[in-house]
CSV table of C-alpha atoms in Angstrom, one decimal:
chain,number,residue,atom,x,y,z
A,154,UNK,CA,-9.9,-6.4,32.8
A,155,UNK,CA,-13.8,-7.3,32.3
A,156,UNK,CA,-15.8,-7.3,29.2
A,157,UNK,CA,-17.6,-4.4,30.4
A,158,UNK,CA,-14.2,-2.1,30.4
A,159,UNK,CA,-12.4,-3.9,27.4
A,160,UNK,CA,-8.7,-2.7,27.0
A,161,UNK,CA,-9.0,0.0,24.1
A,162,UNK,CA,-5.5,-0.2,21.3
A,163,UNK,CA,-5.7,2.2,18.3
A,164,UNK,CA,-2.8,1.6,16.1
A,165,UNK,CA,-1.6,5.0,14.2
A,166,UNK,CA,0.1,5.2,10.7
A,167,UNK,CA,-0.4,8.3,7.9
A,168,UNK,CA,-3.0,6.9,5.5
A,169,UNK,CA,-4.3,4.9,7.2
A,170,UNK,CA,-4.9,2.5,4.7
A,171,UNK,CA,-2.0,0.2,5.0
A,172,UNK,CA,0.2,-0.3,8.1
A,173,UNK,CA,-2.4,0.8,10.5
A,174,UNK,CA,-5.1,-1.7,9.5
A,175,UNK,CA,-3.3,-4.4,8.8
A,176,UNK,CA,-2.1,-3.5,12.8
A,177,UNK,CA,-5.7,-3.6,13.7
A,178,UNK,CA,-6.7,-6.8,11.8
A,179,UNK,CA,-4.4,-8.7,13.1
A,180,UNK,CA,-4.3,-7.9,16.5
A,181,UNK,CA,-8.3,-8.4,16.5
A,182,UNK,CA,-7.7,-12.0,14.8
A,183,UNK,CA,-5.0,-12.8,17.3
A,184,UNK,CA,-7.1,-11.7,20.3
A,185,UNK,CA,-10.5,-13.0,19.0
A,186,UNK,CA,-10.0,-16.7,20.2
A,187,UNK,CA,-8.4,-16.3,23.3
A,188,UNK,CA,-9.7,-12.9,24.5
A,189,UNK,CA,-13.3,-12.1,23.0
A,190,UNK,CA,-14.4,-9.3,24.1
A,191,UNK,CA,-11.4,-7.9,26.3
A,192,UNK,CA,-9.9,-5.6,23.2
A,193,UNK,CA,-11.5,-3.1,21.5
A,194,UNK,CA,-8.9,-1.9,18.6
A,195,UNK,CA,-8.7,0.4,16.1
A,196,UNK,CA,-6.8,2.7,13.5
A,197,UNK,CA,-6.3,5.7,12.3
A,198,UNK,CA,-4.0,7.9,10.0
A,199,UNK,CA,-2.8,11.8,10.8
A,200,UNK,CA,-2.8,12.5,7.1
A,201,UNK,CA,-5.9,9.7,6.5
A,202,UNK,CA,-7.4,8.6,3.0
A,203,UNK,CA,-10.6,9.3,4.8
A,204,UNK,CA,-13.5,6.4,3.7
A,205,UNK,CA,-11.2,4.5,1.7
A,206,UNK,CA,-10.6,0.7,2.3
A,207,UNK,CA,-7.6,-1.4,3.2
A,208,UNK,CA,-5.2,-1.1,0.2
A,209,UNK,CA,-5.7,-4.2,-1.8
A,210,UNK,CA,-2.6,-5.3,-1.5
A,211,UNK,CA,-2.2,-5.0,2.4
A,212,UNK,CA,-5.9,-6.3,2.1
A,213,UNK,CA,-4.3,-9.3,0.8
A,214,UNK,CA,-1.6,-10.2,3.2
A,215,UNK,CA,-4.0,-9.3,6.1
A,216,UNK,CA,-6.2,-12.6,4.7
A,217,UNK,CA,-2.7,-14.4,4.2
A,218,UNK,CA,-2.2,-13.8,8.1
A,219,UNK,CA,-5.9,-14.5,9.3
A,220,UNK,CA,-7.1,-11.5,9.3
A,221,UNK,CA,-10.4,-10.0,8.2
A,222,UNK,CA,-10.9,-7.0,5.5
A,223,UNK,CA,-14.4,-6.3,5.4
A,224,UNK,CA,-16.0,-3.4,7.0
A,225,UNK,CA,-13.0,-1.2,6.9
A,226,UNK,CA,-12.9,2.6,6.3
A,227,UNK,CA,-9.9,5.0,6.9
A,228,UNK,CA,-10.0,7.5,9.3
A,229,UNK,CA,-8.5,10.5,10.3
A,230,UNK,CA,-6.8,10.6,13.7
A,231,UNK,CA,-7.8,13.7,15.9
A,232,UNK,CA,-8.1,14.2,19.7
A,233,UNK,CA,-11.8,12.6,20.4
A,234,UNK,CA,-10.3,9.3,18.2
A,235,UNK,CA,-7.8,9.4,21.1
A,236,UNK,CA,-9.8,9.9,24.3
A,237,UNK,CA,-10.1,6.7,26.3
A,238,UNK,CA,-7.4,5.3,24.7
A,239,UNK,CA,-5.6,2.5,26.9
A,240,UNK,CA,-2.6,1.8,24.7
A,241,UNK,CA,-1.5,3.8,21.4
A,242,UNK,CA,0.6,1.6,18.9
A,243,UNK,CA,2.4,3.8,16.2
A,244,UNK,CA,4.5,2.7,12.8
A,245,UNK,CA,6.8,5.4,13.5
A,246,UNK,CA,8.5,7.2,15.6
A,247,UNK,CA,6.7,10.7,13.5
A,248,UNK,CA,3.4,9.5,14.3
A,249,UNK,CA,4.2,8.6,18.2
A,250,UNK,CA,5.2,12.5,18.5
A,251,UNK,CA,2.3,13.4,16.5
A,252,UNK,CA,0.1,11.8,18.8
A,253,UNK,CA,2.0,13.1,22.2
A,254,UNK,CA,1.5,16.7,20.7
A,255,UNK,CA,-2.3,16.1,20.0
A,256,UNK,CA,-3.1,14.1,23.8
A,257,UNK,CA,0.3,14.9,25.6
A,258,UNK,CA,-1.7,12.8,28.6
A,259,UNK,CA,-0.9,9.6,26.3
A,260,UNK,CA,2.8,10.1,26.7
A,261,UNK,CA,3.3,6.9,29.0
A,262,UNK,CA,0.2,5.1,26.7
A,263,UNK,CA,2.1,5.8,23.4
A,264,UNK,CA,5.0,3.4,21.6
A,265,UNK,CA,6.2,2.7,18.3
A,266,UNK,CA,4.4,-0.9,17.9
A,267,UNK,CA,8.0,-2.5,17.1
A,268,UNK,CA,9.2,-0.6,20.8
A,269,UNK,CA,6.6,-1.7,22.7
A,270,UNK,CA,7.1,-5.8,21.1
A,271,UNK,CA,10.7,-5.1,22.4
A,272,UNK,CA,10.0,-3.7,25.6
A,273,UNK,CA,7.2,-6.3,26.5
A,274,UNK,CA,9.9,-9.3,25.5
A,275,UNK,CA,11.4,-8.8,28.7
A,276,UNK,CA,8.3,-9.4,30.9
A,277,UNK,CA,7.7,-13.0,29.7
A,278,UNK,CA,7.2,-15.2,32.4
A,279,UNK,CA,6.6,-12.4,35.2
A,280,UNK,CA,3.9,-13.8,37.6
A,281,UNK,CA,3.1,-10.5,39.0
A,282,UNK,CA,1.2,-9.6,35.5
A,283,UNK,CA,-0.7,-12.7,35.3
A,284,UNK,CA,-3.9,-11.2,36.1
A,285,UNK,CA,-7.2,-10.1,34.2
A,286,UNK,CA,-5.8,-6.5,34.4
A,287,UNK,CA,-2.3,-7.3,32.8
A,288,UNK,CA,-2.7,-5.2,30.2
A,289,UNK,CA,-3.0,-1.9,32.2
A,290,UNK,CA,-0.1,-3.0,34.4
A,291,UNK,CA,2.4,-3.8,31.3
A,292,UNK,CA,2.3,-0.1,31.0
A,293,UNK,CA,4.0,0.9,33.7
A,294,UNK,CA,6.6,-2.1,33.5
A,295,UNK,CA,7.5,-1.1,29.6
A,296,UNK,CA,7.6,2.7,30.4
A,297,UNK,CA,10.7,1.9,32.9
A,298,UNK,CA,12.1,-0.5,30.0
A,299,UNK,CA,12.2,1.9,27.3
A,300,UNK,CA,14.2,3.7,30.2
A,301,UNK,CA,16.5,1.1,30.7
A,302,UNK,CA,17.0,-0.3,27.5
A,303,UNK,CA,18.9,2.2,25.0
A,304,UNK,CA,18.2,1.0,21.6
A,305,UNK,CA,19.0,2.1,18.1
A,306,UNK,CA,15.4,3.8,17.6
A,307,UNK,CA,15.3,3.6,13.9
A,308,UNK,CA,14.8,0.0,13.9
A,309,UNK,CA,11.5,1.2,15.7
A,310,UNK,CA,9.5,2.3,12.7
A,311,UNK,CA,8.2,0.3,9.8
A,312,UNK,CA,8.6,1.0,6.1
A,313,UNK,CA,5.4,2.5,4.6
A,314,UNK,CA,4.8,0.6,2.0
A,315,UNK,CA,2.2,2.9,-0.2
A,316,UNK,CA,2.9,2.9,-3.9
A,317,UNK,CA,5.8,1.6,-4.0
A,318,UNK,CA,7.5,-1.7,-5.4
A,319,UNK,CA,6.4,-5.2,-4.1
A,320,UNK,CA,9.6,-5.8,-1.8
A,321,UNK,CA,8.7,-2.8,0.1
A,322,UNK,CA,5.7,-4.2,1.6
A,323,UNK,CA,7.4,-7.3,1.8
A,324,UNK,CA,9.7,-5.5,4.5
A,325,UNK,CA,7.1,-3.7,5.9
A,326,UNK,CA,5.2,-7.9,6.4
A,327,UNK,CA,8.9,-8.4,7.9
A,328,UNK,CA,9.2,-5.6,10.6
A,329,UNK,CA,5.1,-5.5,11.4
A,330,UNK,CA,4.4,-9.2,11.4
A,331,UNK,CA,6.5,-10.1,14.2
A,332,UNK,CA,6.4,-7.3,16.6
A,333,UNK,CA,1.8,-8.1,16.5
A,334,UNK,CA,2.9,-11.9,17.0
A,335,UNK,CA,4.6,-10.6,20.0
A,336,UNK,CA,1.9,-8.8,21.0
A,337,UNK,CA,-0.7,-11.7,21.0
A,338,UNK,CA,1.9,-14.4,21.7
A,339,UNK,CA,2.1,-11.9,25.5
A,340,UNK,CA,-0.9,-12.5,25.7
A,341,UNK,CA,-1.7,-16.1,25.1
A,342,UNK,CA,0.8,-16.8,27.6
A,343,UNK,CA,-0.4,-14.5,30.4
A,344,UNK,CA,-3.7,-15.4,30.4
């Protein structure tokens, strides 16, 4: 991977206003010190709040998590936000078939972002994808996990959290939180 071809991840929820973004934030705030300029990540929603901010309370715990807030504005996912996509994280498994209908070429690019922390778990520690281009070769390697590894897939979504009491987005801190750490924590290792 250069930083002339950065690895493109756009994260997928319904609003776009809560799961998503926080997704985004906190990936880019993971990635910023040890991989500037080698990710270029984004959101969207397939029923988006179109222009409207991080909600203030997800706004919140993205800054509890080191993330930034600023400069955000919901968008609506359609088939050009997909295009060059390297790697499509979704908070359910919904939105991971809504996606495969709208770009059925990002079948193998597309996971539930709590599937693909599980399938990548695995690959700790495998030389072969220490390399600048690891990214686009975990791909392959986590398709023919999610193969191999039956799982009980509805611990692969995460709670939406919109308008609804505070302990709901506390789950939805507990089931997103640790699959990006996973995510980043892949990264710092392989790198």
């Amino acid at each position: 991977m250069t930083t002339d071809m950065p690895f493109r991840i756009l994260a997928v929820c319904t609003g776009n206003i809560c799961r998503s973004p926080m997704v985004e934030r906190l990936l880019r705030s993971g990635f910023a010190s040890m991989a500037a300029g080698r990710f270029e990540i984004s959101s969207a929603g397939t029923g988006a709040l179109v222009g409207s901010p991080i909600d203030a309370q997800v706004a919140g715990l993205v800054r509890v998590f080191g993330g930034e807030t600023d400069k955000f504005h919901a968008r609506q996912l359609d088939k050009s936000v997909l295009q060059g996509q390297d790697l499509v994280l979704t908070l359910t498994r919904e939105h991971r078939s809504r996606v495969v209908e709208m770009a059925p070429s990002l079948l193998r690019k597309t996971f539930t972002l709590r599937e693909f922390a599980r399938l990548i778990s695995p690959l700790e520690g495998d030389a072969s994808l220490d390399s600048p281009h690891r990214w686009r070769a975990i791909l392959p390697a986590a398709q023919r996990n999610r193969a191999m590894q039956p799982t009980d897939a509805s611990n692969d979504d995460v709670v939406d959290p919109y308008r609804r009491p505070d302990e709901v987005y506390q789950q939805m801190v507990r089931e997103l939180v640790p699959a990006v750490h996973t995510l980043v924590r892949w990264e710092n290792r392989h790198r």
